[in-house]
Amino acid sequence: MFDQSYSCSTCRATDLNREDDLDDRVWTCNTCGEPVLIDLADDKGNAYTVVRTLAKELRVGQYIVEDYTLSHGVMRVLASNKAMGKGNKWYLALEGVGHRKVDPDDYVNCIP
Ligand SMILES: [Zn+2]
């Protein structure tokens, strides 16, 4: 899966330039500071529009998109909370996929 284009709905701007128009460390628009919309595509012809959201900011019921789960492009979040136990990990449960612990500050492709 790869980024096709970036846009900002707040600025009504399309075809943002990754180097000049957005901050690709936090995936926000340089003009207004709001999250940019990212058009994703994969080599099977699927296309998605997402925002990059921190794992710790995901909410139950949202949908995320991932590459490496072959049969599940889009997955519903069933649980999103601080993981039990030692360390600073975040617990995600995903419908049809199972659960995993991730870094709370990892960015996830989230359907807005
Ligand atoms: Zn903007």
Coordinates of C-alpha atoms and ligand atoms in Angstrom, one line a residue:
M1 CA 0.0 0.0 0.0
F2 CA 1.3 3.4 -0.8
D3 CA 0.4 7.1 -0.4
Q4 CA -1.1 8.4 -3.6
S5 CA -2.0 12.0 -2.7
Y6 CA -2.6 14.3 0.3
S7 CA -5.3 16.9 0.8
C8 CA -6.7 19.1 3.5
S9 CA -10.4 19.5 3.9
T10 CA -10.0 22.5 6.2
C11 CA -8.0 24.4 3.6
R12 CA -10.0 22.8 0.7
A13 CA -6.6 22.1 -0.8
T14 CA -5.8 19.1 -2.9
D15 CA -2.6 17.7 -4.2
L16 CA -0.5 18.8 -1.2
N17 CA 3.2 18.3 -1.6
R18 CA 4.6 16.0 1.1
E19 CA 7.9 18.0 1.4
D20 CA 6.4 21.5 1.4
D21 CA 2.8 21.4 2.5
L22 CA 2.5 19.0 5.3
D23 CA 4.5 17.7 8.3
D24 CA 5.0 14.0 7.6
R25 CA 6.2 13.3 11.2
V26 CA 2.7 14.1 12.5
W27 CA 0.6 14.0 9.3
T28 CA -0.8 17.5 9.6
C29 CA -1.3 20.4 7.2
N30 CA 1.4 23.1 7.4
T31 CA -1.2 25.8 6.7
C32 CA -3.9 25.0 9.3
G33 CA -2.4 22.3 11.5
E34 CA -5.3 19.9 11.0
P35 CA -4.7 16.3 10.0
V36 CA -4.3 15.8 6.2
L37 CA -6.4 13.3 4.3
I38 CA -4.3 10.6 2.6
D39 CA -5.4 8.7 -0.5
L40 CA -4.0 5.2 -0.3
A41 CA -3.9 2.6 -3.0
D42 CA -2.6 -0.9 -3.2
D43 CA -1.5 -3.0 -6.2
K44 CA -4.8 -4.9 -6.2
G45 CA -6.7 -1.8 -7.2
N46 CA -8.1 -1.0 -3.7
A47 CA -8.2 2.7 -2.7
Y48 CA -8.9 4.2 0.7
T49 CA -8.9 7.7 2.2
V50 CA -7.5 7.9 5.7
V51 CA -6.0 10.1 8.3
R52 CA -2.9 9.0 10.3
T53 CA -4.0 8.7 13.9
L54 CA -1.9 7.8 16.9
A55 CA -2.7 4.3 18.1
K56 CA -3.6 5.7 21.6
E57 CA -6.2 8.0 20.0
L58 CA -8.1 5.3 18.2
R59 CA -11.7 4.8 19.5
V60 CA -13.8 1.7 19.5
G61 CA -16.0 1.5 16.4
Q62 CA -13.5 3.3 14.1
Y63 CA -12.1 1.5 11.1
I64 CA -8.4 1.2 10.3
V65 CA -6.6 0.1 7.1
E66 CA -3.5 -2.0 7.0
D67 CA -1.4 -3.6 4.4
Y68 CA -0.1 -6.8 5.7
T69 CA -3.3 -8.4 6.7
L70 CA -4.1 -9.9 3.3
S71 CA -7.7 -10.6 3.6
H72 CA -8.7 -7.7 5.9
G73 CA -7.9 -4.4 4.3
V74 CA -10.3 -2.5 6.6
M75 CA -10.7 -3.6 10.2
R76 CA -13.1 -2.4 12.9
V77 CA -11.5 -1.4 16.3
L78 CA -13.1 -3.5 19.0
A79 CA -10.9 -2.3 21.9
S80 CA -8.3 0.4 22.2
N81 CA -6.7 0.9 25.6
K82 CA -3.5 0.9 27.6
A83 CA -2.0 -2.6 27.7
M84 CA -1.9 -4.4 31.0
G85 CA 1.5 -5.2 32.4
K86 CA 4.9 -3.6 32.2
G87 CA 6.1 -1.1 29.6
N88 CA 4.3 1.6 27.7
K89 CA 2.2 -0.4 25.2
W90 CA -1.2 0.1 23.7
Y91 CA -3.7 -2.8 23.3
L92 CA -5.8 -3.0 20.1
A93 CA -8.4 -5.6 19.3
L94 CA -9.4 -5.7 15.7
E95 CA -12.5 -7.5 14.3
G96 CA -11.7 -10.7 12.5
V97 CA -8.0 -10.3 13.2
G98 CA -7.4 -10.6 16.9
H99 CA -5.5 -8.4 19.2
R100 CA -2.0 -7.0 19.4
K101 CA 0.1 -4.6 21.5
V102 CA 1.6 -1.7 19.7
D103 CA 3.5 1.5 20.5
P104 CA 0.9 4.1 21.7
D105 CA 2.7 6.7 19.5
D106 CA 2.6 4.6 16.3
Y107 CA 0.5 6.1 13.5
V108 CA -2.3 4.0 12.2
N109 CA -4.3 4.5 8.9
C110 CA -7.8 5.4 10.2
I111 CA -10.9 6.0 8.1
P112 CA -12.1 9.5 9.1
Ligands
ZN1 ZN -5.0 22.8 6.0

